Tab-separated table of C-alpha atoms in Angstrom:
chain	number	residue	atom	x	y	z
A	21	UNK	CA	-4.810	-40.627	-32.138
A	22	UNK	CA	-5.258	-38.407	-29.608
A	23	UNK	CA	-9.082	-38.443	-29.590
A	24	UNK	CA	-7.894	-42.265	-28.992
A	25	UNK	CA	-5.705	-41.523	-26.247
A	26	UNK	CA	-8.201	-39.384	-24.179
A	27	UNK	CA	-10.476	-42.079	-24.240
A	28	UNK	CA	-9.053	-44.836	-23.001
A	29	UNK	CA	-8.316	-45.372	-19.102
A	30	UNK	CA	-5.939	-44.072	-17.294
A	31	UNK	CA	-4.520	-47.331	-15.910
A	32	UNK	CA	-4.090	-48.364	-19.362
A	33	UNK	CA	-2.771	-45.374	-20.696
A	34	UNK	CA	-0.126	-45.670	-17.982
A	35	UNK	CA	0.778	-48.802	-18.925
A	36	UNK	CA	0.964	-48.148	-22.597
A	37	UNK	CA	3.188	-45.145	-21.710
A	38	UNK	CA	5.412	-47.925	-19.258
A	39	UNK	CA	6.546	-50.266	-21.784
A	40	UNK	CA	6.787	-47.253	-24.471
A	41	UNK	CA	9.418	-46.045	-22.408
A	42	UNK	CA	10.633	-49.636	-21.485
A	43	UNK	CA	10.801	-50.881	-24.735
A	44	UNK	CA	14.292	-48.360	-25.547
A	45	UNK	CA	15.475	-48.967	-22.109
A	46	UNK	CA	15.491	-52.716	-22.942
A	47	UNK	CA	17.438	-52.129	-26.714
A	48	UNK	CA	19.850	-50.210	-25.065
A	49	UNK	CA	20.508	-52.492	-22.344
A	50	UNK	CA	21.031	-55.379	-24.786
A	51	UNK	CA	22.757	-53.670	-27.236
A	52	UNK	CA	24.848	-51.090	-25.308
A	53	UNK	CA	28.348	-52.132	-24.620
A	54	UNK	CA	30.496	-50.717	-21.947
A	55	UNK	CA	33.653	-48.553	-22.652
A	56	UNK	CA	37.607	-49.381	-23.271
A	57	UNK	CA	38.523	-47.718	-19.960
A	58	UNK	CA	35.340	-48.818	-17.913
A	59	UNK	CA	36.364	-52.462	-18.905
A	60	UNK	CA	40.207	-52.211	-18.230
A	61	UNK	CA	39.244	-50.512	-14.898
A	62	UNK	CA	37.285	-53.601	-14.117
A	63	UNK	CA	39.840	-55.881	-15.154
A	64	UNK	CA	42.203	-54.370	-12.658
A	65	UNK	CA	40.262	-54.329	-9.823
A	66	UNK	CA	39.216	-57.808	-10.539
A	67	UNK	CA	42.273	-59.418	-11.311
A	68	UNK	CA	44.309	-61.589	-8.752
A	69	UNK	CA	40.815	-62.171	-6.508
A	70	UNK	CA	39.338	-65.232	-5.935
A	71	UNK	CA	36.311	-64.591	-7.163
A	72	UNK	CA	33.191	-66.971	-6.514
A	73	UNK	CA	31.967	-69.616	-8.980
A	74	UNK	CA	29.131	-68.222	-9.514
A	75	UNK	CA	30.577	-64.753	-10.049
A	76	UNK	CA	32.667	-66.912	-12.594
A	77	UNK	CA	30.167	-68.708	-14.247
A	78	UNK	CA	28.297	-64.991	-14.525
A	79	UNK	CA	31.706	-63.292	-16.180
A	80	UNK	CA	33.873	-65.291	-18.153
A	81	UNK	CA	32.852	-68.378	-17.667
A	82	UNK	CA	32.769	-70.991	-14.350
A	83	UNK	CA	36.230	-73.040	-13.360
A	84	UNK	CA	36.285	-76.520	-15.230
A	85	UNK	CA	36.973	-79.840	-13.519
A	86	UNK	CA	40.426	-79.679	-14.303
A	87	UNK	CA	40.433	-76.561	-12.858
A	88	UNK	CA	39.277	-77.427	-9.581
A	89	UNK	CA	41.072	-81.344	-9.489
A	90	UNK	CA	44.380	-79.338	-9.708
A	91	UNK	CA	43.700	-76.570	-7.315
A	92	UNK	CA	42.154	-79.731	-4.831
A	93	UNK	CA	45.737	-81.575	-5.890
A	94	UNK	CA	48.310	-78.694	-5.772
A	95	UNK	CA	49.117	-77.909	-2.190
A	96	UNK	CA	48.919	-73.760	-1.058
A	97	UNK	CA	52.623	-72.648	-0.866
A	98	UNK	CA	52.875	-73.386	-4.402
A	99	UNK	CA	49.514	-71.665	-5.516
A	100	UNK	CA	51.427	-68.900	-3.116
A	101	UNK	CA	53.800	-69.176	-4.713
A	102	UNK	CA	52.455	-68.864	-8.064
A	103	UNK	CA	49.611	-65.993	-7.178
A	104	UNK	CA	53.075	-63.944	-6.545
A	105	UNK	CA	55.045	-64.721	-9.311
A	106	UNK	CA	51.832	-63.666	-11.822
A	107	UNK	CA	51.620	-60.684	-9.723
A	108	UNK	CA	55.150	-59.658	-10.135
A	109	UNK	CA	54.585	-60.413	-14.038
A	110	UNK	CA	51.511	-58.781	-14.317
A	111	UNK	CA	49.055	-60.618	-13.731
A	112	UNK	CA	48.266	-61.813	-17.804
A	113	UNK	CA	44.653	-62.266	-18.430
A	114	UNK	CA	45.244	-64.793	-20.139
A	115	UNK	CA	47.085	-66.601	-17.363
A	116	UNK	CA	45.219	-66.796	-14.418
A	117	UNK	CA	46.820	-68.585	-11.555
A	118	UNK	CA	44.010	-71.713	-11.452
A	119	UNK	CA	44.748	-72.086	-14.965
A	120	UNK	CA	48.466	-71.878	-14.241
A	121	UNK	CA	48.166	-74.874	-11.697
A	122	UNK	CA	46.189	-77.038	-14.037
A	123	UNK	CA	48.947	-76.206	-16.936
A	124	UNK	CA	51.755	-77.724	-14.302
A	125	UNK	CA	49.831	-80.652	-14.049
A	126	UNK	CA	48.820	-81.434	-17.819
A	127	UNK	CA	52.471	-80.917	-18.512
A	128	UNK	CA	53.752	-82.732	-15.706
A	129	UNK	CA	51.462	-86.095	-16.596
A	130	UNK	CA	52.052	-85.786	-20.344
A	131	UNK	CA	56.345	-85.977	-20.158
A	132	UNK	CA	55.723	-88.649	-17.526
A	133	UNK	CA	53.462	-90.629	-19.729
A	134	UNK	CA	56.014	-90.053	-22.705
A	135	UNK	CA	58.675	-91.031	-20.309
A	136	UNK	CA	57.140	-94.181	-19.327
A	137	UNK	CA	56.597	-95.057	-23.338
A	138	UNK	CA	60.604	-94.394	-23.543
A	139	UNK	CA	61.144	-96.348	-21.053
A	140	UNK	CA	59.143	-99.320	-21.755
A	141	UNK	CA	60.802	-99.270	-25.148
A	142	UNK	CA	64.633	-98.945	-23.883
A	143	UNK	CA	65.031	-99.558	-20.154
A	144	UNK	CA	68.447	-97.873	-18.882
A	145	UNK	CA	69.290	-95.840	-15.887
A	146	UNK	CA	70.105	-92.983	-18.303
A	147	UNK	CA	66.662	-93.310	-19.885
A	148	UNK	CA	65.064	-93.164	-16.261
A	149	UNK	CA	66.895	-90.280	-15.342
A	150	UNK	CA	66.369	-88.322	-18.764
A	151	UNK	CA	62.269	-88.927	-18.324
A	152	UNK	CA	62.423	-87.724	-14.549
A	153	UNK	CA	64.355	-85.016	-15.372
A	154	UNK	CA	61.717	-83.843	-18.286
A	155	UNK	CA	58.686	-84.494	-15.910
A	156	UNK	CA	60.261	-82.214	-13.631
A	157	UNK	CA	61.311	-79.329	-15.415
A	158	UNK	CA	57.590	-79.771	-17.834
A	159	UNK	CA	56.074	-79.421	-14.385
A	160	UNK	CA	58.228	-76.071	-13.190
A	161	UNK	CA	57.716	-74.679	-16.635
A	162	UNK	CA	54.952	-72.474	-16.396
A	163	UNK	CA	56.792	-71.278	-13.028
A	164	UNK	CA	59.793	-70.229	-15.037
A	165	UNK	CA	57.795	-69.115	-17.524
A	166	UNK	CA	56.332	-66.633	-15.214
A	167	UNK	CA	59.540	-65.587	-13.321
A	168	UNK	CA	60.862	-65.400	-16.565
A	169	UNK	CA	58.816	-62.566	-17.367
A	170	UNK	CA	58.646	-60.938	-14.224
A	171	UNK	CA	62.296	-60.478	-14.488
A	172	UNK	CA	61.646	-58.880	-17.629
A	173	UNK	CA	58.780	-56.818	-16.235
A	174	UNK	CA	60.762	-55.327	-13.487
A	175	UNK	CA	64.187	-54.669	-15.575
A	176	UNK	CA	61.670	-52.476	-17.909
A	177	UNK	CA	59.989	-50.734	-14.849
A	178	UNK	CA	63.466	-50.053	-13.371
A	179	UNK	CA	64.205	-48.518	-16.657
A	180	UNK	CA	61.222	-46.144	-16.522
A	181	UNK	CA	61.602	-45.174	-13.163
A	182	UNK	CA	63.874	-42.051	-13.769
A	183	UNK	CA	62.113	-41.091	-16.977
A	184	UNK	CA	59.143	-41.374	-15.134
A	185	UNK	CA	59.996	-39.584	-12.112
A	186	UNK	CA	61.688	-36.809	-14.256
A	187	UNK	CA	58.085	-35.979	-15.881
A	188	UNK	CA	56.054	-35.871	-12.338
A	189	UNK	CA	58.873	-34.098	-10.707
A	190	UNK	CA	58.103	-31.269	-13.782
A	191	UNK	CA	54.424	-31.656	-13.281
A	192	UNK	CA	54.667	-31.026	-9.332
A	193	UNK	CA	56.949	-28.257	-9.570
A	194	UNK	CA	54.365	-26.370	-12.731
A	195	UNK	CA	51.753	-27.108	-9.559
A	196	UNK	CA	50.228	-30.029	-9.891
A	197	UNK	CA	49.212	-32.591	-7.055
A	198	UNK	CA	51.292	-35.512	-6.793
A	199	UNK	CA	48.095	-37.884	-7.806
A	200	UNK	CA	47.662	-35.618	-10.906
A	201	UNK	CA	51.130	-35.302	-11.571
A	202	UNK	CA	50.888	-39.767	-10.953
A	203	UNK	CA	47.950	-39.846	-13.334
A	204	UNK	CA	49.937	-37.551	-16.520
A	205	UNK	CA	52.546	-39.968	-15.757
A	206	UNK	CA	50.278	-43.046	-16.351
A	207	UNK	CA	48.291	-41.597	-19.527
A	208	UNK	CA	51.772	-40.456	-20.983
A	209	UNK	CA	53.681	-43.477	-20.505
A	210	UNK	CA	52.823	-47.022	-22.784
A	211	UNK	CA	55.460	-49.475	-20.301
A	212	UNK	CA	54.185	-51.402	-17.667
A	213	UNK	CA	55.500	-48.882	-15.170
A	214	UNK	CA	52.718	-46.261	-16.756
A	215	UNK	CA	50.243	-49.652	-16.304
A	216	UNK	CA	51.093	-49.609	-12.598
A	217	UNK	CA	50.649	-45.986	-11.638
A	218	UNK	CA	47.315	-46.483	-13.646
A	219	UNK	CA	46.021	-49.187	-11.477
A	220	UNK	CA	46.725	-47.503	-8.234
A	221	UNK	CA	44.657	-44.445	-9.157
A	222	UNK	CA	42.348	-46.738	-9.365
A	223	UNK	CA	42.301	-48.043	-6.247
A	224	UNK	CA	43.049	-44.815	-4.780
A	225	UNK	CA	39.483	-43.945	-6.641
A	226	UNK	CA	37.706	-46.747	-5.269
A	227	UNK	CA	38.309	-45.664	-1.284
A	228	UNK	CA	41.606	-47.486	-0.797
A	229	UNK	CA	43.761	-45.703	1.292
A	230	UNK	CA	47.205	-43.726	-0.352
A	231	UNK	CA	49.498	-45.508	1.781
A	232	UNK	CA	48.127	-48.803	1.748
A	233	UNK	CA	47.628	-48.327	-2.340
A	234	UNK	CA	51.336	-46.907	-2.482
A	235	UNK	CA	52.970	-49.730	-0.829
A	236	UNK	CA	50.717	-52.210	-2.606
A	237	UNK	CA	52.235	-50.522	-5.581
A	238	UNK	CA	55.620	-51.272	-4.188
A	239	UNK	CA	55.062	-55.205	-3.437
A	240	UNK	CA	52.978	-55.725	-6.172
A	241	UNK	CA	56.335	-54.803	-8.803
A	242	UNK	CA	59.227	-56.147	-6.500
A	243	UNK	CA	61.253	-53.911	-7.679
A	244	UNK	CA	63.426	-52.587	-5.051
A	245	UNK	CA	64.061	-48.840	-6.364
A	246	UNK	CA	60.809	-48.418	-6.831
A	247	UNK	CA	59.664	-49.864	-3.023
A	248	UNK	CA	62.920	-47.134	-2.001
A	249	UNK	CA	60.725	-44.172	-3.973
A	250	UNK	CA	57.448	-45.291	-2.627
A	251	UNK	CA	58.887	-45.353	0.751
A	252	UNK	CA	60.525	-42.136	0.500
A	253	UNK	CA	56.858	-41.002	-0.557
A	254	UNK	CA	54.758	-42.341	2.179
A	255	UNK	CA	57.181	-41.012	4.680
A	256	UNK	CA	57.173	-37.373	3.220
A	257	UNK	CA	53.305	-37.558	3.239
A	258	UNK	CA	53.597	-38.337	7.266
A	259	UNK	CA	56.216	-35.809	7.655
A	260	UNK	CA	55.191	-33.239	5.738
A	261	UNK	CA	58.034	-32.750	3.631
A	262	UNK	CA	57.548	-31.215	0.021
A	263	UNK	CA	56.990	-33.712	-2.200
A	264	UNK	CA	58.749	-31.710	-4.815
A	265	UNK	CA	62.123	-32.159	-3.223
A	266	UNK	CA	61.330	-36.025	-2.729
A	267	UNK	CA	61.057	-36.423	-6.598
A	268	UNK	CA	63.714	-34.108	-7.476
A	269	UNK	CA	66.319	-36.285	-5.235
A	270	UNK	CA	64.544	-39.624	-5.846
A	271	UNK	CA	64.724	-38.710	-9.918
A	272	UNK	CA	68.306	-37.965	-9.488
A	273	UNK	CA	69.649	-40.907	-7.155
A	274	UNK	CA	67.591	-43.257	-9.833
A	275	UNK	CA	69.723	-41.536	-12.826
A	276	UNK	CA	72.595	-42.551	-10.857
A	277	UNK	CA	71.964	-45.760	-10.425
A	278	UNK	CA	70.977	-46.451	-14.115
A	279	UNK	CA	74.075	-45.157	-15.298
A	280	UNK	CA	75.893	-47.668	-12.839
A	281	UNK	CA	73.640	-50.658	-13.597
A	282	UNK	CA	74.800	-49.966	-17.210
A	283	UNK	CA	78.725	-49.244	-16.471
A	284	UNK	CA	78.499	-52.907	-14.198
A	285	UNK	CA	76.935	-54.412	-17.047
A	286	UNK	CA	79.345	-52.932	-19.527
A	287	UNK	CA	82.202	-54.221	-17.241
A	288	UNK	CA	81.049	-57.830	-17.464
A	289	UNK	CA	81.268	-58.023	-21.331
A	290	UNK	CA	85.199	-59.224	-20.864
A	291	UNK	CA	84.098	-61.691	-18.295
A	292	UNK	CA	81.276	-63.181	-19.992
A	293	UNK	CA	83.744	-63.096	-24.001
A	294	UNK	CA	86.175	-65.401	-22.269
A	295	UNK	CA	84.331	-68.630	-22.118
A	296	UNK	CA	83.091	-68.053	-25.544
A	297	UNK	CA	86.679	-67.128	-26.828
A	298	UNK	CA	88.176	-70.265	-25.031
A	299	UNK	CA	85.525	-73.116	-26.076
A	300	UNK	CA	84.950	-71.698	-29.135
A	301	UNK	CA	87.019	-69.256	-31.426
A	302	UNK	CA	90.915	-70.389	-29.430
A	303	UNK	CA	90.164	-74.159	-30.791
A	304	UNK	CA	89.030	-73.298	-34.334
A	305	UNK	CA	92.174	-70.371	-34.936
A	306	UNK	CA	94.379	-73.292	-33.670
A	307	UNK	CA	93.533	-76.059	-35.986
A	308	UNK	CA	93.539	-73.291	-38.655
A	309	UNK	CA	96.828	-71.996	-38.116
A	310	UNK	CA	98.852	-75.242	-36.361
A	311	UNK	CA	96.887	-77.716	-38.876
A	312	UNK	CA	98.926	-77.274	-41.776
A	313	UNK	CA	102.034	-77.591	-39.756
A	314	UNK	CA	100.814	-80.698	-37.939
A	315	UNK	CA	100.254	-82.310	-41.122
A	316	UNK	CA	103.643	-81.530	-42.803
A	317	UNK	CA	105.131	-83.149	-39.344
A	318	UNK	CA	103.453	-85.961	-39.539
A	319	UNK	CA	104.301	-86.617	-43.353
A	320	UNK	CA	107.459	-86.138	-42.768
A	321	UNK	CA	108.118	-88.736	-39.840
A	322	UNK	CA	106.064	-90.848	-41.576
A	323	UNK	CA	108.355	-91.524	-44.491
């Protein structure tokens, strides 16, 4: 072999030595799959950008023609409008917003053509009205679907938030940075609070400036104590304030304000009982207990 070697050429002994070498390069290449965190990180970066069809058709696949007849149908305020509720709902990957505009449409035309078969069958003003009314709330569905569970996204980051800030406020104060202190935070937590702080480390990481990443942060989640910490942050940063005081007061003022979310809510139970206990459970107790009596009254004038 190596008497071989030595006597062929050196041009092809350089190429025998190229694809050698190429030939693992090319298995691992095919076969080599990228990471959990390398493909999250991606996701987030990715995900709420426009990106171009061919970038599509590259990644997950290139926008059908429904896709693009209901983005050319639907006017902007209400792909606005829908970009920023899946933002404040995180963004599902499952959900993207083009998909979201061609699911209001679908839904839309299928109640109206059901409502139209109704109608054709029983014509009545009632009928019309019941088969608008469908077509309108089947095309606002995936709308409250979404706000739906951005309300439920932000009530569980508002119920982080002190928890959260109690752990960085311990991790600044044992001497860690307020990004490190951020990132324990993030890897500690499983909520989609812990999901948030993740993401802007990441853009942090990819050259995004703090205070642009911070407020993005703060719009991004709509939730308003949350915007009132990040604010308090970006303003200590400018001022030069110690950042372990921030947390320490923004950690307490949240505690208070849990415990008087929950003493409000606790305060409306009576409120919300009485319409139940009125419609409900008065009726029923009174046919059970006057019943018997209204009977024997009527038996008795009847004779």
């Amino acid at each position: 072999m190596t008497t071989l070697m030595t006597t062929l050429p050196a041009p092809v002994l350089a190429a025998v030595l190229a694809v050698a070498l190429a030939l693992p390069l090319l298995g691992w290449s095919v076969l080599a799959r990228p990471g959990a965190a390398a493909v999250q990180t991606r996701d987030n970066l990715v995900r709420g950008i426009d990106l171009p069809d061919a970038d599509r058709a590259a990644g997950r696949g290139g926008p059908g023609l429904l896709v693009r007849l209901a983005g050319a149908l639907t006017p902007r305020n209400t792909a606005a409008r829908l970009n920023r509720l899946a933002g404040t709902a995180g963004r599902p990957a499952a959900w993207p917003v083009p998909r979201l505009v061609a699911a209001k449409l679908v839904l839309a035309a299928v109640a109206a053509g059901l409502g139209l078969l109704i109608v054709s069958g029983s014509p009545g003003l009632v009928t019309v009205l019941l088969a608008a009314t469908v077509t309108v709330v089947a095309y606002f569905l995936p709308e409250l679907l979404l706000y739906s569970r951005g309300k439920e996204r932000q009530d569980a980051i508002g119920l982080e938030l002190a928890d959260t800030l109690d752990q960085m406020t311990i991790a600044v104060e044992a001497g860690l940075g307020f990004e490190s202190a951020m990132a324990r935070a993030g890897a500690n937590g499983k909520g989609p609070l812990a999901e948030e702080l993740v993401r802007t480390l990441q853009d942090i990481a990819v050259g995004q400036p703090r205070r642009e990443a911070y407020l993005a942060l703060a719009e991004r989640t709509g939730v308003k104590d949350l915007a009132r910490f990040i604010r308090a942050v970006v303003q200590a940063d400018a001022y030069g304030v110690s950042i372990a005081d921030v947390l320490r007061t923004q950690a307490q003022e949240m505690r208070l304000k849990r415990r008087q979310r929950a003493e409000e809510k606790a305060m409306q139970i009576p409120v919300k009982v009485i319409f139940p206990l009125i419609l409900c459970i008065l009726p029923t107790l009174f046919i059970v207990l006057l019943g018997p009596a209204v009977m024997d009254i009527v038996a008795v004038f009847s004779k």
